[in-house]
């Protein structure tokens, strides 16, 4: 059974990678069409805009780029949405499906990562919970003890 699960997981990763690659191809094509430049130039333009380069500052390794980290996701989703509307206007449904899948994955990635990591931690560390640490306890509850002072 674990081998079947691994094969299904790998097939899902291949499908996700191919969907994202095709969505990128569509975005570069639409951008090239609207800017009236070649696909190579449009791809290089997107590469320059979204590039992150390593930078050492005050002894710490950081990445720098043209777009700040918080603006990257909204810009990518806006590009995907613009291309999706472009293909909807033209009546082409296959590119719309691929762009919609790519956009939905981008929007749900943080939630999926948080959920999967939380599930993995609970399944790995369940055995380390002893009688002092109940498994269903709420981690956000602070246990406080109050004492009254006598006047």
Short mmCIF file of N, CA and C in Angstrom, two decimals:
data_model
loop_
_atom_site.label_atom_id
_atom_site.label_comp_id
_atom_site.label_asym_id
_atom_site.label_seq_id
_atom_site.Cartn_x
_atom_site.Cartn_y
_atom_site.Cartn_z
N UNK A 1 0.80 -1.20 0.00
CA UNK A 1 0.00 0.00 0.00
C UNK A 1 0.85 1.27 0.00
N UNK A 2 1.99 1.32 0.73
CA UNK A 2 2.82 2.54 0.68
C UNK A 2 3.39 2.80 -0.71
N UNK A 3 3.67 1.75 -1.47
CA UNK A 3 4.19 1.95 -2.83
C UNK A 3 3.14 2.58 -3.72
N UNK A 4 1.90 2.15 -3.59
CA UNK A 4 0.82 2.73 -4.37
C UNK A 4 0.61 4.20 -4.01
N UNK A 5 0.68 4.50 -2.72
CA UNK A 5 0.54 5.89 -2.29
C UNK A 5 1.68 6.75 -2.83
N UNK A 6 2.90 6.20 -2.85
CA UNK A 6 4.04 6.94 -3.39
C UNK A 6 3.88 7.19 -4.88
N UNK A 7 3.40 6.19 -5.60
CA UNK A 7 3.19 6.35 -7.05
C UNK A 7 2.11 7.40 -7.32
N UNK A 8 1.02 7.35 -6.57
CA UNK A 8 -0.06 8.34 -6.75
C UNK A 8 0.45 9.74 -6.42
N UNK A 9 1.24 9.86 -5.35
CA UNK A 9 1.81 11.16 -4.97
C UNK A 9 2.73 11.69 -6.07
N UNK A 10 3.58 10.84 -6.62
CA UNK A 10 4.47 11.27 -7.71
C UNK A 10 3.69 11.66 -8.95
N UNK A 11 2.63 10.94 -9.27
CA UNK A 11 1.80 11.31 -10.42
C UNK A 11 1.12 12.65 -10.20
N UNK A 12 0.69 12.90 -8.97
CA UNK A 12 0.09 14.20 -8.67
C UNK A 12 1.11 15.33 -8.80
N UNK A 13 2.34 15.09 -8.37
CA UNK A 13 3.40 16.09 -8.52
C UNK A 13 3.72 16.35 -9.99
N UNK A 14 3.74 15.30 -10.80
CA UNK A 14 3.98 15.46 -12.24
C UNK A 14 2.86 16.26 -12.88
N UNK A 15 1.62 15.96 -12.50
CA UNK A 15 0.48 16.71 -13.05
C UNK A 15 0.54 18.18 -12.63
N UNK A 16 0.89 18.44 -11.39
CA UNK A 16 1.01 19.82 -10.92
C UNK A 16 2.13 20.55 -11.64
N UNK A 17 3.27 19.90 -11.83
CA UNK A 17 4.39 20.53 -12.53
C UNK A 17 4.04 20.83 -13.98
N UNK A 18 3.38 19.91 -14.64
CA UNK A 18 3.02 20.14 -16.04
C UNK A 18 1.95 21.24 -16.16
N UNK A 19 1.02 21.27 -15.22
CA UNK A 19 0.01 22.33 -15.22
C UNK A 19 0.65 23.70 -15.02
N UNK A 20 1.57 23.80 -14.07
CA UNK A 20 2.24 25.07 -13.81
C UNK A 20 3.11 25.48 -14.99
N UNK A 21 3.77 24.53 -15.62
CA UNK A 21 4.62 24.84 -16.77
C UNK A 21 3.78 25.36 -17.94
N UNK A 22 2.67 24.71 -18.20
CA UNK A 22 1.80 25.14 -19.29
C UNK A 22 1.18 26.51 -18.98
N UNK A 23 0.82 26.74 -17.73
CA UNK A 23 0.28 28.05 -17.34
C UNK A 23 1.33 29.13 -17.54
N UNK A 24 2.58 28.86 -17.21
CA UNK A 24 3.65 29.81 -17.45
C UNK A 24 3.84 30.09 -18.93
N UNK A 25 3.75 29.04 -19.73
CA UNK A 25 3.85 29.19 -21.19
C UNK A 25 2.72 30.09 -21.71
N UNK A 26 1.52 29.90 -21.19
CA UNK A 26 0.39 30.72 -21.61
C UNK A 26 0.57 32.18 -21.18
N UNK A 27 1.07 32.40 -19.97
CA UNK A 27 1.28 33.77 -19.48
C UNK A 27 2.32 34.47 -20.33
N UNK A 28 3.41 33.81 -20.64
CA UNK A 28 4.45 34.42 -21.48
C UNK A 28 3.89 34.73 -22.86
N UNK A 29 3.08 33.85 -23.42
CA UNK A 29 2.49 34.09 -24.73
C UNK A 29 1.55 35.28 -24.76
N UNK A 30 0.70 35.40 -23.74
CA UNK A 30 -0.24 36.52 -23.69
C UNK A 30 0.51 37.82 -23.46
N UNK A 31 1.51 37.79 -22.59
CA UNK A 31 2.30 38.99 -22.34
C UNK A 31 3.05 39.42 -23.60
N UNK A 32 3.58 38.47 -24.34
CA UNK A 32 4.28 38.78 -25.59
C UNK A 32 3.32 39.37 -26.62
N UNK A 33 2.10 38.84 -26.65
CA UNK A 33 1.11 39.34 -27.60
C UNK A 33 0.70 40.78 -27.28
N UNK A 34 0.45 41.07 -26.00
CA UNK A 34 0.01 42.42 -25.63
C UNK A 34 1.13 43.45 -25.72
N UNK A 35 2.37 43.06 -25.43
CA UNK A 35 3.49 43.99 -25.50
C UNK A 35 4.10 44.05 -26.90
N UNK A 36 3.65 43.18 -27.79
CA UNK A 36 4.13 43.11 -29.16
C UNK A 36 5.64 42.87 -29.21
N UNK A 37 6.07 41.88 -28.42
CA UNK A 37 7.47 41.45 -28.41
C UNK A 37 7.50 39.94 -28.57
N UNK A 38 8.67 39.38 -28.71
CA UNK A 38 8.80 37.93 -28.84
C UNK A 38 8.62 37.22 -27.51
N UNK A 39 8.41 35.91 -27.58
CA UNK A 39 8.24 35.11 -26.36
C UNK A 39 9.51 35.11 -25.50
N UNK A 40 10.66 35.09 -26.15
CA UNK A 40 11.92 35.08 -25.39
C UNK A 40 12.06 36.37 -24.61
N UNK A 41 11.78 37.49 -25.24
CA UNK A 41 11.87 38.79 -24.54
C UNK A 41 10.85 38.87 -23.42
N UNK A 42 9.64 38.37 -23.63
CA UNK A 42 8.62 38.38 -22.58
C UNK A 42 9.04 37.49 -21.40
N UNK A 43 9.61 36.34 -21.71
CA UNK A 43 10.10 35.46 -20.65
C UNK A 43 11.24 36.08 -19.87
N UNK A 44 12.14 36.76 -20.58
CA UNK A 44 13.24 37.44 -19.89
C UNK A 44 12.72 38.59 -19.03
N UNK A 45 11.72 39.30 -19.52
CA UNK A 45 11.11 40.38 -18.73
C UNK A 45 10.51 39.85 -17.44
N UNK A 46 9.77 38.76 -17.54
CA UNK A 46 9.20 38.15 -16.32
C UNK A 46 10.29 37.62 -15.41
N UNK A 47 11.34 37.06 -16.00
CA UNK A 47 12.46 36.56 -15.21
C UNK A 47 13.15 37.67 -14.43
N UNK A 48 13.31 38.82 -15.05
CA UNK A 48 13.94 39.95 -14.36
C UNK A 48 13.03 40.47 -13.25
N UNK A 49 11.74 40.53 -13.52
CA UNK A 49 10.81 41.06 -12.51
C UNK A 49 10.72 40.14 -11.29
N UNK A 50 10.68 38.83 -11.51
CA UNK A 50 10.48 37.89 -10.41
C UNK A 50 11.76 37.28 -9.87
N UNK A 51 12.93 37.67 -10.37
CA UNK A 51 14.20 37.09 -9.94
C UNK A 51 14.49 37.43 -8.49
N UNK A 52 15.06 36.50 -7.77
CA UNK A 52 15.52 36.72 -6.40
C UNK A 52 17.01 36.33 -6.39
N UNK A 53 17.83 37.26 -5.98
CA UNK A 53 19.27 37.05 -5.98
C UNK A 53 19.78 37.03 -4.54
N UNK A 54 20.79 36.17 -4.26
CA UNK A 54 21.34 36.17 -2.90
C UNK A 54 22.15 37.44 -2.64
N UNK A 55 22.09 37.91 -1.42
CA UNK A 55 22.76 39.14 -1.03
C UNK A 55 23.20 39.00 0.42
N UNK A 56 24.47 39.26 0.68
CA UNK A 56 24.97 39.19 2.05
C UNK A 56 25.05 40.62 2.58
N UNK A 57 24.34 40.85 3.68
CA UNK A 57 24.32 42.18 4.28
C UNK A 57 24.45 42.02 5.78
N UNK A 58 25.41 42.68 6.35
CA UNK A 58 25.71 42.63 7.78
C UNK A 58 25.92 41.19 8.24
N UNK A 59 26.56 40.41 7.41
CA UNK A 59 26.89 39.03 7.77
C UNK A 59 25.74 38.05 7.67
N UNK A 60 24.60 38.48 7.14
CA UNK A 60 23.44 37.59 7.01
C UNK A 60 23.09 37.42 5.54
N UNK A 61 22.77 36.20 5.17
CA UNK A 61 22.38 35.90 3.80
C UNK A 61 20.91 36.24 3.61
N UNK A 62 20.62 37.06 2.62
CA UNK A 62 19.25 37.46 2.29
C UNK A 62 19.07 37.35 0.79
N UNK A 63 17.83 37.48 0.35
CA UNK A 63 17.55 37.53 -1.08
C UNK A 63 16.94 38.88 -1.39
N UNK A 64 17.31 39.42 -2.54
CA UNK A 64 16.77 40.69 -2.98
C UNK A 64 16.23 40.52 -4.39
N UNK A 65 15.28 41.35 -4.74
CA UNK A 65 14.70 41.33 -6.07
C UNK A 65 13.96 42.62 -6.34
N UNK A 66 13.42 42.70 -7.55
CA UNK A 66 12.70 43.91 -7.91
C UNK A 66 11.38 44.03 -7.15
N UNK A 67 10.72 42.89 -6.95
CA UNK A 67 9.45 42.90 -6.21
C UNK A 67 9.68 42.49 -4.76
N UNK A 68 9.07 43.18 -3.82
CA UNK A 68 9.17 42.72 -2.43
C UNK A 68 8.45 41.39 -2.25
N UNK A 69 8.82 40.67 -1.22
CA UNK A 69 8.26 39.34 -0.99
C UNK A 69 6.74 39.33 -0.87
N UNK A 70 6.18 40.34 -0.25
CA UNK A 70 4.72 40.39 -0.04
C UNK A 70 3.97 40.68 -1.34
N UNK A 71 4.64 41.26 -2.33
CA UNK A 71 3.96 41.64 -3.58
C UNK A 71 4.03 40.55 -4.64
N UNK A 72 4.84 39.54 -4.43
CA UNK A 72 5.04 38.53 -5.47
C UNK A 72 3.77 37.73 -5.75
N UNK A 73 3.13 37.22 -4.72
CA UNK A 73 1.93 36.42 -4.91
C UNK A 73 0.79 37.20 -5.55
N UNK A 74 0.47 38.41 -5.09
CA UNK A 74 -0.61 39.15 -5.76
C UNK A 74 -0.30 39.47 -7.22
N UNK A 75 0.96 39.75 -7.54
CA UNK A 75 1.31 40.05 -8.94
C UNK A 75 1.17 38.80 -9.79
N UNK A 76 1.60 37.67 -9.29
CA UNK A 76 1.48 36.42 -10.06
C UNK A 76 0.01 36.06 -10.26
N UNK A 77 -0.79 36.18 -9.21
CA UNK A 77 -2.22 35.86 -9.33
C UNK A 77 -2.90 36.85 -10.27
N UNK A 78 -2.50 38.12 -10.25
CA UNK A 78 -3.07 39.10 -11.17
C UNK A 78 -2.71 38.76 -12.62
N UNK A 79 -1.47 38.35 -12.86
CA UNK A 79 -1.09 37.94 -14.22
C UNK A 79 -1.89 36.72 -14.68
N UNK A 80 -2.03 35.74 -13.80
CA UNK A 80 -2.82 34.56 -14.15
C UNK A 80 -4.28 34.92 -14.41
N UNK A 81 -4.84 35.80 -13.60
CA UNK A 81 -6.23 36.22 -13.78
C UNK A 81 -6.41 36.99 -15.09
N UNK A 82 -5.45 37.86 -15.40
CA UNK A 82 -5.51 38.62 -16.65
C UNK A 82 -5.49 37.67 -17.85
N UNK A 83 -4.61 36.68 -17.80
CA UNK A 83 -4.54 35.71 -18.90
C UNK A 83 -5.80 34.85 -18.96
N UNK A 84 -6.33 34.51 -17.79
CA UNK A 84 -7.57 33.74 -17.76
C UNK A 84 -8.71 34.51 -18.41
N UNK A 85 -8.82 35.80 -18.11
CA UNK A 85 -9.85 36.63 -18.74
C UNK A 85 -9.61 36.78 -20.24
N UNK A 86 -8.35 36.85 -20.64
CA UNK A 86 -8.01 36.94 -22.06
C UNK A 86 -8.52 35.72 -22.81
N UNK A 87 -8.29 34.54 -22.25
CA UNK A 87 -8.72 33.32 -22.93
C UNK A 87 -10.23 33.10 -22.80
N UNK A 88 -10.83 33.58 -21.72
CA UNK A 88 -12.29 33.52 -21.62
C UNK A 88 -12.94 34.39 -22.70
N UNK A 89 -12.38 35.56 -22.92
CA UNK A 89 -12.90 36.46 -23.95
C UNK A 89 -12.80 35.83 -25.33
N UNK A 90 -11.73 35.09 -25.58
CA UNK A 90 -11.55 34.44 -26.87
C UNK A 90 -12.35 33.13 -26.98
N UNK A 91 -12.86 32.64 -25.88
CA UNK A 91 -13.67 31.42 -25.90
C UNK A 91 -12.86 30.13 -25.88
N UNK A 92 -11.61 30.19 -25.49
CA UNK A 92 -10.77 29.00 -25.42
C UNK A 92 -10.81 28.45 -24.00
N UNK A 93 -11.38 27.27 -23.83
CA UNK A 93 -11.63 26.76 -22.49
C UNK A 93 -10.49 25.93 -21.92
N UNK A 94 -9.69 25.27 -22.75
CA UNK A 94 -8.59 24.45 -22.23
C UNK A 94 -7.56 25.32 -21.51
N UNK A 95 -7.10 26.44 -22.10
CA UNK A 95 -6.18 27.29 -21.33
C UNK A 95 -6.81 27.87 -20.07
N UNK A 96 -8.11 28.13 -20.10
CA UNK A 96 -8.79 28.65 -18.91
C UNK A 96 -8.72 27.64 -17.77
N UNK A 97 -8.90 26.37 -18.08
CA UNK A 97 -8.85 25.33 -17.05
C UNK A 97 -7.45 25.26 -16.44
N UNK A 98 -6.42 25.25 -17.29
CA UNK A 98 -5.05 25.17 -16.78
C UNK A 98 -4.69 26.40 -15.95
N UNK A 99 -5.06 27.58 -16.41
CA UNK A 99 -4.78 28.80 -15.65
C UNK A 99 -5.55 28.83 -14.34
N UNK A 100 -6.79 28.36 -14.35
CA UNK A 100 -7.58 28.30 -13.12
C UNK A 100 -6.98 27.33 -12.11
N UNK A 101 -6.51 26.18 -12.59
CA UNK A 101 -5.87 25.22 -11.68
C UNK A 101 -4.59 25.79 -11.09
N UNK A 102 -3.80 26.47 -11.91
CA UNK A 102 -2.56 27.07 -11.42
C UNK A 102 -2.85 28.16 -10.39
N UNK A 103 -3.83 29.00 -10.66
CA UNK A 103 -4.18 30.08 -9.73
C UNK A 103 -4.74 29.52 -8.43
N UNK A 104 -5.58 28.49 -8.52
CA UNK A 104 -6.14 27.90 -7.30
C UNK A 104 -5.05 27.23 -6.46
N UNK A 105 -4.07 26.61 -7.12
CA UNK A 105 -2.97 26.02 -6.36
C UNK A 105 -2.15 27.10 -5.66
N UNK A 106 -1.86 28.19 -6.37
CA UNK A 106 -1.09 29.28 -5.75
C UNK A 106 -1.81 29.87 -4.55
N UNK A 107 -3.11 30.02 -4.65
CA UNK A 107 -3.87 30.60 -3.55
C UNK A 107 -4.03 29.66 -2.37
N UNK A 108 -4.04 28.36 -2.63
CA UNK A 108 -4.25 27.40 -1.53
C UNK A 108 -2.95 26.76 -1.03
N UNK A 109 -1.80 27.13 -1.60
CA UNK A 109 -0.54 26.48 -1.23
C UNK A 109 -0.18 26.68 0.24
N UNK A 110 -0.29 27.90 0.74
CA UNK A 110 0.08 28.15 2.14
C UNK A 110 -0.80 27.36 3.08
N UNK A 111 -2.09 27.30 2.82
CA UNK A 111 -3.01 26.54 3.67
C UNK A 111 -2.66 25.05 3.61
N UNK A 112 -2.42 24.53 2.39
CA UNK A 112 -2.09 23.11 2.26
C UNK A 112 -0.79 22.77 2.97
N UNK A 113 0.22 23.63 2.84
CA UNK A 113 1.51 23.38 3.48
C UNK A 113 1.35 23.37 5.00
N UNK A 114 0.61 24.34 5.53
CA UNK A 114 0.40 24.41 6.98
C UNK A 114 -0.35 23.17 7.47
N UNK A 115 -1.36 22.74 6.73
CA UNK A 115 -2.16 21.58 7.12
C UNK A 115 -1.34 20.30 7.06
N UNK A 116 -0.57 20.13 6.01
CA UNK A 116 0.22 18.90 5.85
C UNK A 116 1.33 18.84 6.90
N UNK A 117 1.99 19.95 7.16
CA UNK A 117 3.05 19.96 8.17
C UNK A 117 2.47 19.69 9.55
N UNK A 118 1.33 20.28 9.87
CA UNK A 118 0.70 20.03 11.16
C UNK A 118 0.30 18.57 11.30
N UNK A 119 -0.22 17.99 10.23
CA UNK A 119 -0.61 16.57 10.26
C UNK A 119 0.62 15.69 10.42
N UNK A 120 1.70 16.03 9.72
CA UNK A 120 2.92 15.22 9.83
C UNK A 120 3.50 15.30 11.24
N UNK A 121 3.51 16.50 11.84
CA UNK A 121 4.05 16.64 13.19
C UNK A 121 3.21 15.86 14.20
N UNK A 122 1.90 15.91 14.07
CA UNK A 122 1.07 15.19 15.03
C UNK A 122 1.22 13.68 14.86
N UNK A 123 1.42 13.21 13.62
CA UNK A 123 1.58 11.77 13.45
C UNK A 123 2.96 11.30 13.90
N UNK A 124 4.00 12.12 13.76
CA UNK A 124 5.34 11.72 14.17
C UNK A 124 5.53 11.83 15.68
N UNK A 125 4.98 12.86 16.29
CA UNK A 125 5.25 13.11 17.69
C UNK A 125 4.14 12.64 18.62
N UNK A 126 3.20 11.88 18.12
CA UNK A 126 2.12 11.36 18.95
C UNK A 126 2.66 10.38 19.98
N UNK A 127 3.70 9.64 19.62
CA UNK A 127 4.25 8.63 20.53
C UNK A 127 4.98 9.25 21.70
N UNK A 128 5.41 10.51 21.59
CA UNK A 128 6.15 11.14 22.66
C UNK A 128 5.26 11.80 23.70
N UNK A 129 3.97 11.76 23.49
CA UNK A 129 3.07 12.37 24.46
C UNK A 129 2.81 11.38 25.59
N UNK A 130 3.19 11.78 26.78
CA UNK A 130 3.01 10.91 27.93
C UNK A 130 1.72 11.21 28.65
N UNK A 131 1.56 10.66 29.86
CA UNK A 131 0.33 10.91 30.63
C UNK A 131 0.22 12.36 31.08
N UNK A 132 1.36 13.07 31.18
CA UNK A 132 1.31 14.47 31.60
C UNK A 132 0.87 15.39 30.48
N UNK A 133 0.98 14.94 29.23
CA UNK A 133 0.64 15.77 28.08
C UNK A 133 -0.53 15.14 27.33
N UNK A 134 -1.73 15.54 27.63
CA UNK A 134 -2.87 14.96 26.89
C UNK A 134 -2.85 15.41 25.43
N UNK A 135 -3.24 14.53 24.55
CA UNK A 135 -3.21 14.81 23.12
C UNK A 135 -4.25 15.82 22.67
N UNK A 136 -5.38 15.90 23.33
CA UNK A 136 -6.43 16.79 22.88
C UNK A 136 -6.41 18.16 23.55
N UNK A 137 -5.37 18.45 24.32
CA UNK A 137 -5.32 19.73 25.02
C UNK A 137 -5.12 20.87 24.03
N UNK A 138 -5.73 21.99 24.32
CA UNK A 138 -5.61 23.16 23.46
C UNK A 138 -4.31 23.89 23.80
N UNK A 139 -3.45 24.09 22.80
CA UNK A 139 -2.17 24.75 23.03
C UNK A 139 -2.31 26.24 23.26
N UNK A 140 -3.45 26.81 22.96
CA UNK A 140 -3.63 28.24 23.10
C UNK A 140 -4.17 28.64 24.48
N UNK A 141 -4.45 27.67 25.33
CA UNK A 141 -4.96 27.94 26.66
C UNK A 141 -3.78 28.08 27.61
N UNK A 142 -3.76 29.16 28.37
CA UNK A 142 -2.69 29.41 29.33
C UNK A 142 -3.20 29.00 30.70
N UNK A 143 -2.47 28.12 31.35
CA UNK A 143 -2.85 27.65 32.67
C UNK A 143 -2.24 28.59 33.71
N UNK A 144 -3.09 29.23 34.50
CA UNK A 144 -2.64 30.22 35.47
C UNK A 144 -3.18 29.85 36.84
N UNK A 145 -2.37 30.09 37.87
CA UNK A 145 -2.79 29.83 39.23
C UNK A 145 -2.88 31.16 39.96
N UNK A 146 -4.01 31.43 40.62
CA UNK A 146 -4.22 32.68 41.34
C UNK A 146 -4.12 32.44 42.84
N UNK A 147 -3.48 33.39 43.51
CA UNK A 147 -3.40 33.35 44.97
C UNK A 147 -3.86 34.69 45.52
N UNK A 148 -4.61 34.65 46.60
CA UNK A 148 -5.08 35.88 47.22
C UNK A 148 -4.13 36.29 48.34
N UNK A 149 -3.89 37.59 48.38
CA UNK A 149 -3.07 38.12 49.48
C UNK A 149 -3.99 38.57 50.61
N UNK A 150 -3.56 38.33 51.84
CA UNK A 150 -4.35 38.75 53.00
C UNK A 150 -3.88 40.14 53.41
N UNK A 151 -4.84 41.00 53.71
CA UNK A 151 -4.53 42.38 54.10
C UNK A 151 -3.98 42.48 55.48
#
